[in-house]
Coordinates of C-alpha atoms in Angstrom, one line a residue:
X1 CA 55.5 -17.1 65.9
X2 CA 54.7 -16.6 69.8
X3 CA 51.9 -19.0 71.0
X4 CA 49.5 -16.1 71.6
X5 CA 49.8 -15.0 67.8
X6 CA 49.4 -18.9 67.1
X7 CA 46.3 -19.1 69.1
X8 CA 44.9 -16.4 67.9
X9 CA 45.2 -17.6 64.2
X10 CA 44.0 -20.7 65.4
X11 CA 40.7 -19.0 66.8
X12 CA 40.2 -16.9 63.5
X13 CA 39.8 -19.8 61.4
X14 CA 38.5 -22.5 63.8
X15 CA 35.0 -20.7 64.0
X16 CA 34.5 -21.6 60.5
X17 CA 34.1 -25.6 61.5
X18 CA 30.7 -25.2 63.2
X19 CA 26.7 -25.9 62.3
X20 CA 26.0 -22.0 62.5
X21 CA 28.4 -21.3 59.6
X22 CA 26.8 -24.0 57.2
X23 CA 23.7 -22.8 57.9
X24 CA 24.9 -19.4 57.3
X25 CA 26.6 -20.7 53.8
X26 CA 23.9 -22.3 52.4
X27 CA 21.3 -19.5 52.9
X28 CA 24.3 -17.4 51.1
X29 CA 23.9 -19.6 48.5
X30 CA 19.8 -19.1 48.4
X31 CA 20.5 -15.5 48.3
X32 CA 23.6 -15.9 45.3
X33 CA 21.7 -17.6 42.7
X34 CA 18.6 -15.9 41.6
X35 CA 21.1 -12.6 41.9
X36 CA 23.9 -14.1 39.5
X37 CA 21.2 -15.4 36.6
X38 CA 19.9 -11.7 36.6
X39 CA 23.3 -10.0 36.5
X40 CA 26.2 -12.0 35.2
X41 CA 24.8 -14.8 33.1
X42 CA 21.7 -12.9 31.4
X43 CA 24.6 -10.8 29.7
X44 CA 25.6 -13.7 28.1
X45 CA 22.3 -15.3 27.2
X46 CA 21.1 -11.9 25.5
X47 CA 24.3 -11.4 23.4
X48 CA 24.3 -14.9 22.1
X49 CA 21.0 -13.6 20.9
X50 CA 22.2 -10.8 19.1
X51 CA 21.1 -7.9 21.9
X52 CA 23.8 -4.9 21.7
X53 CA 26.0 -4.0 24.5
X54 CA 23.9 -0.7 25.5
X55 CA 20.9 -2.8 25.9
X56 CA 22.6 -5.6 27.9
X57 CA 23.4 -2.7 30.6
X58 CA 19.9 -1.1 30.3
X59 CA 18.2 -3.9 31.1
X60 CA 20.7 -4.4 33.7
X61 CA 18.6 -1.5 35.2
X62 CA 16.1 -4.1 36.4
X63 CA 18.7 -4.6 39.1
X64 CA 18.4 -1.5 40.4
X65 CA 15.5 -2.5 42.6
X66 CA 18.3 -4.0 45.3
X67 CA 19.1 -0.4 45.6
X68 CA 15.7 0.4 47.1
X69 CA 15.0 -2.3 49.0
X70 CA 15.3 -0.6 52.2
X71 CA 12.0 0.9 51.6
X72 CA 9.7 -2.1 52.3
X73 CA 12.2 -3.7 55.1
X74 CA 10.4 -1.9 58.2
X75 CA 7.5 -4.0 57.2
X76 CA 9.7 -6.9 56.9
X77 CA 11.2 -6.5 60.2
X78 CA 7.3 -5.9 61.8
X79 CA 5.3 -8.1 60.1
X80 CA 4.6 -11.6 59.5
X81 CA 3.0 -13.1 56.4
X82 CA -0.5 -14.7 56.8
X83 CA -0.8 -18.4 57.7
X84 CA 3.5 -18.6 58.4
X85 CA 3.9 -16.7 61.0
X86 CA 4.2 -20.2 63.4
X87 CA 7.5 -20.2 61.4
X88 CA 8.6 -17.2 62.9
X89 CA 9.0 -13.4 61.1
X90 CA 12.5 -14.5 59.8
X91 CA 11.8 -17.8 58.3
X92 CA 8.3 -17.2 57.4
X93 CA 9.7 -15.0 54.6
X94 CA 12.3 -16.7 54.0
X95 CA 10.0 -19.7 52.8
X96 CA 7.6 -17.6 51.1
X97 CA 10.0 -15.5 48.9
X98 CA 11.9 -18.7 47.9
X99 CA 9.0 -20.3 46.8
X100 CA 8.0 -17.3 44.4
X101 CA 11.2 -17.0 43.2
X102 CA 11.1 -21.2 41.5
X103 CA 7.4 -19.8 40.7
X104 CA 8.6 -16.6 38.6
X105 CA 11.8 -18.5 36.8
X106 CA 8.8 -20.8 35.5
X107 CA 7.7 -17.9 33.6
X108 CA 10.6 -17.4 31.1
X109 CA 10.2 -21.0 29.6
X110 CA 9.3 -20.0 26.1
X111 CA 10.5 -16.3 26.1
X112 CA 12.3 -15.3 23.2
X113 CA 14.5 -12.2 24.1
X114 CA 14.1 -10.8 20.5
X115 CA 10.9 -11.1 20.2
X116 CA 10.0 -10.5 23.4
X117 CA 11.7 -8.1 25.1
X118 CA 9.3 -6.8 27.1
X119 CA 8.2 -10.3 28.8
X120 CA 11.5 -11.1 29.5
X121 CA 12.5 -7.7 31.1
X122 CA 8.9 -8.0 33.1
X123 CA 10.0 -11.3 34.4
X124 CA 13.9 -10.3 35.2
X125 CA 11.7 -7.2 37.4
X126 CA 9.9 -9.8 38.9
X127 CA 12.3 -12.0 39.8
X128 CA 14.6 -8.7 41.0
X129 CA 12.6 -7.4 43.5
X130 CA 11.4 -10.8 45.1
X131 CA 15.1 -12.0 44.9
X132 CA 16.1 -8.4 46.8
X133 CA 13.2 -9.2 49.3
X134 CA 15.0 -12.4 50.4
X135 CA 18.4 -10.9 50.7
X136 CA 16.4 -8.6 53.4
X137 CA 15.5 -11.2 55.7
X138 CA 19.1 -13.1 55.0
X139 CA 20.7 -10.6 56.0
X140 CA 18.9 -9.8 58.9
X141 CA 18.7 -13.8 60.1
X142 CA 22.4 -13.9 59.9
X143 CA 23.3 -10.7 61.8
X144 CA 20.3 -12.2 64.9
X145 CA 21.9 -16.0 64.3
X146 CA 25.4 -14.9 65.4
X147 CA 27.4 -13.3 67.5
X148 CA 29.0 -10.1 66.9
X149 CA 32.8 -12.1 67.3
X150 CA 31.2 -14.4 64.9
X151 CA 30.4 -11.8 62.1
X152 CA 33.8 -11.8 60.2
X153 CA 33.7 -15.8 59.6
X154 CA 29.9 -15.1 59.1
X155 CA 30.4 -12.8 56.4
X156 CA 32.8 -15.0 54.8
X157 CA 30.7 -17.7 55.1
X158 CA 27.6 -16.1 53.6
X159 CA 29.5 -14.8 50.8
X160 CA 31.2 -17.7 50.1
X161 CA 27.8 -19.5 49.7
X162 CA 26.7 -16.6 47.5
X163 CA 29.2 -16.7 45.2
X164 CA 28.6 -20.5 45.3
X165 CA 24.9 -19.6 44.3
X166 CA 25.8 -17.1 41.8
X167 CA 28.7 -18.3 40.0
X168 CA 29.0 -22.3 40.4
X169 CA 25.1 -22.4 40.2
X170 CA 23.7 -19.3 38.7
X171 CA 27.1 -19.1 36.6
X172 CA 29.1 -22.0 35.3
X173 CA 25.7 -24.9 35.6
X174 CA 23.9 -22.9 33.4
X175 CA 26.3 -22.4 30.7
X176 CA 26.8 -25.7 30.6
X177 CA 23.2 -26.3 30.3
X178 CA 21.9 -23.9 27.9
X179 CA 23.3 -25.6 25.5
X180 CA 21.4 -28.7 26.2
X181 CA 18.3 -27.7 27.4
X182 CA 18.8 -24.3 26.3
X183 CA 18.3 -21.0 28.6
X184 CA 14.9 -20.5 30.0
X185 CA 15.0 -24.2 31.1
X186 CA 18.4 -24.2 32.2
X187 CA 17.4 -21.4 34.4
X188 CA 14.6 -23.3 36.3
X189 CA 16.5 -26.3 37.0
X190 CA 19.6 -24.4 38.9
X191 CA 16.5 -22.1 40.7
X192 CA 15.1 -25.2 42.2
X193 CA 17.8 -25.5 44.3
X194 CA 16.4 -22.8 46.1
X195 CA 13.3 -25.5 47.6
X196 CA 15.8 -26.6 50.0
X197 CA 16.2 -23.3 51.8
X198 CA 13.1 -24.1 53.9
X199 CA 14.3 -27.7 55.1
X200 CA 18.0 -25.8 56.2
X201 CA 15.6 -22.9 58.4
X202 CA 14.0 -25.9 59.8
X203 CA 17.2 -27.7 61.2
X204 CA 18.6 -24.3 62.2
X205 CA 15.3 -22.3 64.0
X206 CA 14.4 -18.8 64.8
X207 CA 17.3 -16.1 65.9
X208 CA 16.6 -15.4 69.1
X209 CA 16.3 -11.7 69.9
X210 CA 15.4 -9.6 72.7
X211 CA 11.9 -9.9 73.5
X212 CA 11.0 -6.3 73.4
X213 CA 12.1 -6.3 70.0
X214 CA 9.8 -8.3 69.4
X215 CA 6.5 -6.9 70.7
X216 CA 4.3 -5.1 68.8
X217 CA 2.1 -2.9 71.5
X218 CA -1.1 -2.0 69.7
X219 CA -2.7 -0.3 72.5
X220 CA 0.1 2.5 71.4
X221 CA -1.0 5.4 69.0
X222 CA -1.0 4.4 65.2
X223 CA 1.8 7.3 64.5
X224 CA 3.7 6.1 67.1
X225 CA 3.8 2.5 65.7
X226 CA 4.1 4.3 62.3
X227 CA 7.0 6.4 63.7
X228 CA 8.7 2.9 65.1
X229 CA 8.3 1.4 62.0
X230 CA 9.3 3.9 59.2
X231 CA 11.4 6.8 61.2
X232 CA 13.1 4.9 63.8
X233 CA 15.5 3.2 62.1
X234 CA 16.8 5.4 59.9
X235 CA 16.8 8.7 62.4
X236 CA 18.9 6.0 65.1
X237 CA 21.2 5.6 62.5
X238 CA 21.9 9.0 61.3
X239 CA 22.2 10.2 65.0
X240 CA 25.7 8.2 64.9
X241 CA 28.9 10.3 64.5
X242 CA 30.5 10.0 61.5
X243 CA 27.3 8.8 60.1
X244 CA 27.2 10.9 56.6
X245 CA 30.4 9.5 56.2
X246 CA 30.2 6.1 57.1
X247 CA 27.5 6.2 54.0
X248 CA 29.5 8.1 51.8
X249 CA 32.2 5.4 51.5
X250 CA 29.5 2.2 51.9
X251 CA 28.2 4.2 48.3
X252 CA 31.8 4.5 46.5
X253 CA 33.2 1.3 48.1
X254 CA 32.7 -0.9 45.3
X255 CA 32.6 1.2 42.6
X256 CA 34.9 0.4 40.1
X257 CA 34.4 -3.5 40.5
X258 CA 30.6 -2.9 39.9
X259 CA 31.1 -1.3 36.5
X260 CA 33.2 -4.3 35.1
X261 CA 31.0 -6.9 37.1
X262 CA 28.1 -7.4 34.2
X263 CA 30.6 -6.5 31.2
X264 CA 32.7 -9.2 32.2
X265 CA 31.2 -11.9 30.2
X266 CA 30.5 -9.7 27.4
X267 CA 34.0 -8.9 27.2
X268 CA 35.3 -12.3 26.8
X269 CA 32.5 -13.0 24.1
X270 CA 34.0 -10.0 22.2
X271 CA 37.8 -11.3 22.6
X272 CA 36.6 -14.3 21.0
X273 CA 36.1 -16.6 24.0
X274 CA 33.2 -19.5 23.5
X275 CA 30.6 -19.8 26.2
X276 CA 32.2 -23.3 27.5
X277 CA 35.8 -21.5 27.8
X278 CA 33.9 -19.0 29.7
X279 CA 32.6 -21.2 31.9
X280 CA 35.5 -23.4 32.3
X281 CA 37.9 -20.6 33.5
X282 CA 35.5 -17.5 34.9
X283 CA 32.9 -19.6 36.3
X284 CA 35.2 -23.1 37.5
X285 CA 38.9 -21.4 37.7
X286 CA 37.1 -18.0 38.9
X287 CA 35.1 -19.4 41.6
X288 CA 37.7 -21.4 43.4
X289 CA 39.7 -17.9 43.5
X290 CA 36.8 -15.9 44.8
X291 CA 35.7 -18.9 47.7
X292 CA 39.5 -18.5 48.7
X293 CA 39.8 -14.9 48.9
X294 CA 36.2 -14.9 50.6
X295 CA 37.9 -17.3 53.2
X296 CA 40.8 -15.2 53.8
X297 CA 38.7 -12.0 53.6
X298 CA 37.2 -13.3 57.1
X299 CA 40.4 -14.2 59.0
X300 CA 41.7 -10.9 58.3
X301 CA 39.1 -8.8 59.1
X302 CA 39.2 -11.0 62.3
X303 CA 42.9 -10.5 63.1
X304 CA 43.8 -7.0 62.2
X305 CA 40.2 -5.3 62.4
X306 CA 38.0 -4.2 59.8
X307 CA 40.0 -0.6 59.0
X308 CA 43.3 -2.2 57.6
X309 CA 41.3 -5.2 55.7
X310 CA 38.8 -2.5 53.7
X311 CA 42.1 -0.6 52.9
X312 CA 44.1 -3.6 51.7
X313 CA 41.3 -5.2 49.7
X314 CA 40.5 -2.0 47.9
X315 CA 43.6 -1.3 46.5
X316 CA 43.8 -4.9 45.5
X317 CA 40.9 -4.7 43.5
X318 CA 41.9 -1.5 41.9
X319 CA 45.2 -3.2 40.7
X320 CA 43.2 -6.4 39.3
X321 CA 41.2 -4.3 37.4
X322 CA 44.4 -3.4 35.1
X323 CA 44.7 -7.2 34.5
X324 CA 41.7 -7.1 31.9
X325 CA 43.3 -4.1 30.0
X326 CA 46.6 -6.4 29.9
X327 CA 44.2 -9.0 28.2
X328 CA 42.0 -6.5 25.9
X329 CA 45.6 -5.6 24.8
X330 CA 47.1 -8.9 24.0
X331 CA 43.7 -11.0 22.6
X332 CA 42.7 -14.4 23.3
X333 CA 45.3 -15.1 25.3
X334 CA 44.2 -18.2 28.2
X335 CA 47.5 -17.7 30.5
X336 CA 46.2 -13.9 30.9
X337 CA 42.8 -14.7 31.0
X338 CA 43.6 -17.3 34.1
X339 CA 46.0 -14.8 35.5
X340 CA 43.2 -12.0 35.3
X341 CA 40.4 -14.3 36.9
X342 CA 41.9 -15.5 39.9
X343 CA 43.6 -12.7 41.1
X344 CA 40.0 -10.6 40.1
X345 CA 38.1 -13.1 42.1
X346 CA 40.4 -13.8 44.8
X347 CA 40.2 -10.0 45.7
X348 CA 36.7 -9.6 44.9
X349 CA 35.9 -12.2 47.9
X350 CA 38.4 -10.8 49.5
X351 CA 36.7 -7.2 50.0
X352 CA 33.5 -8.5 49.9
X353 CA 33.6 -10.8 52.7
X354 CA 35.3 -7.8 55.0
X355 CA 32.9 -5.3 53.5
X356 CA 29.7 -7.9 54.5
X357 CA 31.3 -8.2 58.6
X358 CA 31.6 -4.4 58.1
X359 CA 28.0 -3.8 57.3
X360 CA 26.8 -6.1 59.6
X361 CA 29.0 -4.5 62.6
X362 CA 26.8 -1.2 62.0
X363 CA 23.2 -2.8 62.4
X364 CA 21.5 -2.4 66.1
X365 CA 19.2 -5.6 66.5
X366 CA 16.1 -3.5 67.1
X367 CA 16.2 -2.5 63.5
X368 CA 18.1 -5.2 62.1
X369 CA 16.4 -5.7 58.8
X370 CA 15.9 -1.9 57.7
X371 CA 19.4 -1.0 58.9
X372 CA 21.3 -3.5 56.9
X373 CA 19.0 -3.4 53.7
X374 CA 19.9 0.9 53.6
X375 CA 23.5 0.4 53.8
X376 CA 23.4 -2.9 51.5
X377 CA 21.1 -0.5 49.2
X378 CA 23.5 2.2 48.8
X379 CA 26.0 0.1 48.0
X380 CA 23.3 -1.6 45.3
X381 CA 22.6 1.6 43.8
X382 CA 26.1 2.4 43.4
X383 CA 26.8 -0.8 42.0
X384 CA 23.7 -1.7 39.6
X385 CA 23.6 1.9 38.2
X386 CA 27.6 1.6 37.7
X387 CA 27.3 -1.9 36.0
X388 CA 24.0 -0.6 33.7
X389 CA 26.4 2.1 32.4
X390 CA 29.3 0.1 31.5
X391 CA 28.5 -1.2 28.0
X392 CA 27.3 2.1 27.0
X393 CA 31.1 3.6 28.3
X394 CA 32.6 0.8 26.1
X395 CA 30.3 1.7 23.2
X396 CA 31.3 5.7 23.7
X397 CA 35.1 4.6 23.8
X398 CA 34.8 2.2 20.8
X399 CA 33.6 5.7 19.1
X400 CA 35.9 8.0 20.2
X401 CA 38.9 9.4 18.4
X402 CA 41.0 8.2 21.5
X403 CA 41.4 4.6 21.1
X404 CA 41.8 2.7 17.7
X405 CA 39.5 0.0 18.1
X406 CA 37.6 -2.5 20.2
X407 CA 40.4 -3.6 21.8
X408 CA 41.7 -0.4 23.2
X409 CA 38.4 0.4 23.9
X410 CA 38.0 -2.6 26.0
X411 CA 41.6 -1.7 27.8
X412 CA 40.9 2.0 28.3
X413 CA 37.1 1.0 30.6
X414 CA 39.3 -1.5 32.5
X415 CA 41.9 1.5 33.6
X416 CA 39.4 3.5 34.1
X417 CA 37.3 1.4 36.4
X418 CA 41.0 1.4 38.8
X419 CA 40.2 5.0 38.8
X420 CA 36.9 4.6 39.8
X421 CA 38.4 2.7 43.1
X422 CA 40.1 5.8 44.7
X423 CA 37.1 7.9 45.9
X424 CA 36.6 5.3 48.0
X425 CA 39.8 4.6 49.3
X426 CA 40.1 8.3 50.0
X427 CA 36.8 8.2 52.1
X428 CA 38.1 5.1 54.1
X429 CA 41.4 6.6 55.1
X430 CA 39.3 9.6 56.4
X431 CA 37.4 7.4 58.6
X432 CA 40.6 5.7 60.1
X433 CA 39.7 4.0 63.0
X434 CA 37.2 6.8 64.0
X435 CA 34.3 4.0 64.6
X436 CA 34.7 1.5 67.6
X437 CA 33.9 -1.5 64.8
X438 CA 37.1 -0.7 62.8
X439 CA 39.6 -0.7 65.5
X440 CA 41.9 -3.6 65.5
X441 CA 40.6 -6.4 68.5
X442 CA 42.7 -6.4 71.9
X443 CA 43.7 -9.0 73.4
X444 CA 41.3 -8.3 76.5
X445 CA 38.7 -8.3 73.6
X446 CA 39.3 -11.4 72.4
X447 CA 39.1 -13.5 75.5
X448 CA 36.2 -11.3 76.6
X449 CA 34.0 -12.6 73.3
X450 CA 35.7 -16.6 73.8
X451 CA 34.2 -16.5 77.7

């Protein structure tokens, strides 16, 4: 290897050794947790009590509401909440939203999910929509906190501490213990972590922005400030070439990983795994894999440009998929089981990390907020209403005259979530490296963004 292509390895994973990226991984872990005890570990909770699959993935819908998101962040990115706004518009609801959200998981102590539904679902809602309000904010601190060379390593960063949040936290501390302290009070503790997201905004300060984004000229018409608030960020996007596009493949990205995503744990419950061998291999064995593959998502998006890393990590994540059908097939079966985690994981940090430094490569700073929360919405709308539908499509399967049983059932929705995958791929292959943001860095780039 030529000392250029050494140094330039050297660079791609040196930027992960600074204060900006652990500040950027722990408020991915703030934004993980709350997400993976409404998705991923609720599933569990609710079979152990009995719930059928169909209603595991309609109250799954509750999830939806990170779809929408983007339709309160302009008011996000303009306003301030009363009393915080010394903190600045970032932090300010930063702080606030992580407070509610130890607040609202203080409301399911004594909920029964059988007998009532309803006040469980209520709270899930509540917890949803304030949890999707934080990732705004996130999202848009992080993309203001760094640099544009800094977003791949960011991206792997923040996703790295989400998964953190959502699977060591949210995910294997909470199975361990509900059986203890059982579920609602298992939940609480892990969401108090979330009181130490204000004390990490405080050592790491406001993003620093251009200043006319920041002013707020009230001697202008209302429709204008209206227009500025509402229109503007959406019409500046769409104006883009390729735009239509661009959101096309953000929507089908991720499909076919979505629609496994929530049955996942189901799925072992029905092969006859216990909730500790769950935790020991998806949520221990699992999470190393994904934190790796998150790692090596960033690097690569970093040295060969975001175009080649999407492609690569779709297709890897199509091919995983078949991995569970291997294990519906052969049963309880541990070496498969570890065999189908870690190369699931690895390649679902993989693409997500690249997808994240994608998305964020897209937002303009005047609209930071709004911009990323409509293309992380799509790709939440895809992926919650794909993952709601997913025990219902291994219900229909069980059913039909096509497989014999739960087992091929099980096998049959994991090929077909491969299939899912190729829309997707086709979309990204058509894009190429039409945008400026997916072309592989030059060397004159490179030295351009060290200076």
């Amino acid at each position: 290897m030529s000392a250029a292509k050494l140094n330039a390895w050297l660079d791609a994973v040196g930027v992960y050794f600074t204060r900006r990226m652990a500040v950027v991984f722990l408020l991915g872990v703030c934004s993980g947790l709350p997400n993976g005890l409404i998705t991923g570990t609720l599933g569990v909770w609710l079979r152990e009590h009995g719930l059928s699959r169909t209603d595991i993935g309609v109250v799954g819908l509750v999830g939806l509401v990170y779809a929408v998101n983007f339709l309160w962040a302009p008011f996000l990115d303009r306003l301030r909440p009363f009393g915080l706004g010394w903190l600045g518009r970032r932090r300010a609801w930063i702080v606030l939203f992580q407070i509610a959200l130890v607040l609202a998981l203080a409301q399911l102590l004594g909920i029964d999910p059988l007998a009532n539904l309803r006040g469980l679902v209520l709270v899930i809602a509540a917890i949803a929509v304030l949890s999707a309000s934080q990732d705004i904010v996130i999202d848009a601190y992080r993309v203001e906190y760094l640099r544009q060379d800094e977003y791949a390593a960011g991206s792997a960063m923040a996703t790295m501490g989400w998964m953190t949040g959502a699977t060591v936290l949210a995910g294997f501390t909470v199975l361990h213990l509900s059986g203890p302290l059982g579920w609602p009070l298992a939940y609480l503790a892990v969401g108090g972590v979330l009181l130490a997201g204000p004390l990490v905004l405080a050592l790491a300060g406001e993003p620093k922005v251009p200043a006319e984004v920041l002013r707020h000229d009230t001697s202008r018409p209302w429709r204008t400030r209206l227009h500025d608030t509402l229109v503007a960020p959406f019409s500046e996007f769409l104006r883009r070439p390729h735009a239509w596009l661009v959101l096309a493949f953000v929507l089908l990205f991720k499909l076919g990983e979505a629609m496994i995503g929530r049955m996942t744990g189901v799925f072992y419950i029905d092969t006859g795994f216990t909730p500790a061998e769950i935790a020991n291999y998806s949520k221990a064995l699992g999470t190393g894999a994904m934190l790796l593959g998150g790692a090596i998502g960033g690097v690569i998006a970093k040295r060969f440009g975001l175009y080649r890393a999407l492609l690569g990590s779709a297709i890897a994540m199509a091919a995983t998929n078949l991995l569970y059908a291997w294990l519906a097939l052969a049963g309880k079966d541990f070496d498969i089981l570890a065999l189908a985690i870690v190369a699931d994981n690895l390649t679902t940090g993989l693409s997500l990390s690249i997808f994240v430094a994608f998305v964020s490569s897209l937002c303009n700073v005047a609209f930071t907020a709004t911009q990323y929360a409509l293309l992380a919405s799509l790709a939440n709308f895809a992926m919650r209403g794909a993952a709601s539908l997913g025990g219902l499509t291994v219900d229909w399967l069980e059913k039909s005259r096509w497989v014999a049983g739960t087992a091929e059932a099980w096998a049959a929705f994991f090929v077909f979530t491969a299939l899912l995958a190729l829309p997707g791929i086709f979309l990204l292959v058509l894009l190429g490296n039409r945008l400026p943001v997916m072309r592989p860095p030059s060397a004159a780039a490179a030295r351009a963004a060290q200076a």
